[in-house]
Amino acid sequence: MPETISVMFFCLGNICRSPLGEGLFLRAVADRGLSARFAVASSGTSAHHVGEAPDPGSVRAARAHGVDISSQRSQQLTSAHLRGHDYVVGMSASNLRDARRLPGAGDANLLLLRDHEPDEGLRGLDTPDPWGHGAAAFEEVYAIVERCVEVLIDRIVEERGL
């Protein structure tokens, strides 16, 4: 039986950016016929929204592109997540800093999503937090996450020989 590759996306509250990461990654691996090879989840560095559904702006942006993230529920990033996932993908430098404070973070494969930008000039930037900034901000984040997820999957496929 082939190894399952686990990927976790995380942001601050796990209601805007990381739910889009989870949903878009799931769709992209399904489109490539690789769903059975991946376990995908999302979380937030803060416990403020634990148990909540994604922000309506993220749900609308995803739904407008045929992705349903409405059943996701927020959870807080933990040391167990860092140990239990092959790739732990943060949305911003501050998210990565917060994750690195968790016990065991030194052994985690922590990545910044925008290090996987197709345009080298955009690599290393934060994925902006759309919370409170209107529909256009959620669409912008959707586009960023969508293009970066494709490059991230290419990297994983190459690394894992899929």
Short mmCIF file of C-alpha atoms in Angstrom, two decimals, residues 24-144:
data_model
loop_
_atom_site.label_atom_id
_atom_site.label_comp_id
_atom_site.label_asym_id
_atom_site.label_seq_id
_atom_site.Cartn_x
_atom_site.Cartn_y
_atom_site.Cartn_z
CA LEU A 24 -7.87 23.95 -3.12
CA PHE A 25 -5.20 21.36 -2.38
CA LEU A 26 -7.86 18.65 -2.12
CA ARG A 27 -9.36 19.70 -5.45
CA ALA A 28 -5.95 19.86 -7.15
CA VAL A 29 -4.87 16.39 -6.03
CA ALA A 30 -8.27 15.02 -7.08
CA ASP A 31 -7.81 16.61 -10.51
CA ARG A 32 -4.47 14.79 -10.77
CA GLY A 33 -5.92 11.47 -9.62
CA LEU A 34 -3.84 11.55 -6.44
CA SER A 35 -6.53 11.89 -3.74
CA ALA A 36 -5.78 8.47 -2.26
CA ARG A 37 -2.15 9.49 -1.67
CA PHE A 38 -2.90 12.58 0.44
CA ALA A 39 -4.41 13.47 3.81
CA VAL A 40 -5.06 17.21 3.99
CA ALA A 41 -6.13 19.43 6.88
CA SER A 42 -5.89 23.00 8.12
CA SER A 43 -5.46 24.79 11.43
CA GLY A 44 -4.72 28.14 13.03
CA THR A 45 -2.08 29.32 15.45
CA SER A 46 -4.80 30.98 17.56
CA ALA A 47 -7.55 29.17 19.46
CA HIS A 48 -9.94 32.09 19.00
CA HIS A 49 -12.12 30.43 16.31
CA VAL A 50 -11.85 26.74 17.30
CA GLY A 51 -14.92 24.84 16.11
CA GLU A 52 -16.12 27.60 13.79
CA ALA A 53 -16.87 27.25 10.09
CA PRO A 54 -14.74 29.16 7.56
CA ASP A 55 -15.45 32.86 7.10
CA PRO A 56 -18.37 33.44 4.71
CA GLY A 57 -16.01 35.37 2.41
CA SER A 58 -13.77 32.32 1.98
CA VAL A 59 -16.79 30.05 1.53
CA ARG A 60 -18.21 32.37 -1.18
CA ALA A 61 -14.87 32.72 -3.00
CA ALA A 62 -14.34 28.96 -3.00
CA ARG A 63 -17.93 28.19 -4.02
CA ALA A 64 -17.68 30.67 -6.93
CA HIS A 65 -14.92 28.43 -8.30
CA GLY A 66 -16.64 25.11 -7.61
CA VAL A 67 -14.97 24.28 -4.27
CA ASP A 68 -17.03 23.65 -1.13
CA ILE A 69 -15.18 24.34 2.13
CA SER A 70 -18.30 24.95 4.24
CA SER A 71 -18.01 21.70 6.24
CA GLN A 72 -14.52 22.49 7.57
CA ARG A 73 -14.18 23.49 11.22
CA SER A 74 -11.36 25.51 12.78
CA GLN A 75 -8.80 23.84 14.98
CA GLN A 76 -5.67 25.12 16.69
CA LEU A 77 -2.23 24.11 15.42
CA THR A 78 -0.47 21.87 17.94
CA SER A 79 2.85 20.14 18.39
CA ALA A 80 1.10 16.89 17.43
CA HIS A 81 0.18 18.44 14.07
CA LEU A 82 3.81 19.38 13.49
CA ARG A 83 4.89 15.79 14.24
CA GLY A 84 2.01 14.21 12.35
CA HIS A 85 2.20 16.00 9.00
CA ASP A 86 4.82 15.69 6.30
CA TYR A 87 4.31 19.28 5.12
CA VAL A 88 3.04 22.09 7.36
CA VAL A 89 2.32 25.12 5.21
CA GLY A 90 1.96 28.59 6.75
CA MET A 91 0.31 31.56 5.11
CA SER A 92 2.60 34.27 6.51
CA ALA A 93 5.94 34.87 8.18
CA SER A 94 4.16 35.66 11.46
CA ASN A 95 2.25 32.35 11.23
CA LEU A 96 5.57 30.53 10.78
CA ARG A 97 7.10 32.39 13.76
CA ASP A 98 4.16 31.34 15.93
CA ALA A 99 4.44 27.71 14.77
CA ARG A 100 8.17 27.64 15.48
CA ARG A 101 7.41 28.46 19.14
CA LEU A 102 5.62 25.13 19.59
CA PRO A 103 7.57 22.25 21.15
CA GLY A 104 9.02 20.01 18.45
CA ALA A 105 8.81 22.67 15.75
CA GLY A 106 12.48 22.28 14.92
CA ASP A 107 11.80 18.88 13.39
CA ALA A 108 8.74 19.96 11.40
CA ASN A 109 8.77 20.53 7.65
CA LEU A 110 7.44 24.10 7.93
CA LEU A 111 6.95 25.88 4.63
CA LEU A 112 5.66 29.28 3.53
CA LEU A 113 2.91 28.93 0.92
CA ARG A 114 4.16 31.81 -1.22
CA ASP A 115 7.60 30.25 -1.52
CA HIS A 116 5.72 28.23 -4.16
CA GLU A 117 4.66 31.19 -6.30
CA PRO A 118 5.04 30.53 -10.04
CA ASP A 119 6.37 34.10 -10.42
CA GLU A 120 9.78 34.21 -8.70
CA GLY A 121 9.28 37.93 -7.99
CA LEU A 122 6.39 37.08 -5.66
CA ARG A 123 8.12 34.31 -3.71
CA GLY A 124 8.50 34.77 0.01
CA LEU A 125 5.59 37.18 0.39
CA ASP A 126 2.81 36.71 2.92
CA THR A 127 -0.63 35.59 1.81
CA PRO A 128 -2.63 38.62 2.97
CA ASP A 129 -5.32 38.10 5.57
CA PRO A 130 -8.62 39.02 3.86
CA TRP A 131 -10.62 39.18 7.10
CA GLY A 132 -12.63 42.39 7.18
CA HIS A 133 -11.46 43.59 3.75
CA GLY A 134 -14.39 42.64 1.53
CA ALA A 135 -15.07 40.23 -1.32
CA ALA A 136 -12.19 41.41 -3.53
CA ALA A 137 -9.67 40.53 -0.80
CA PHE A 138 -11.07 37.00 -0.55
CA GLU A 139 -10.86 36.62 -4.35
CA GLU A 140 -7.25 37.82 -4.26
CA VAL A 141 -6.37 35.25 -1.59
CA TYR A 142 -8.20 32.54 -3.54
CA ALA A 143 -6.06 33.30 -6.62
CA ILE A 144 -2.82 33.31 -4.60
#
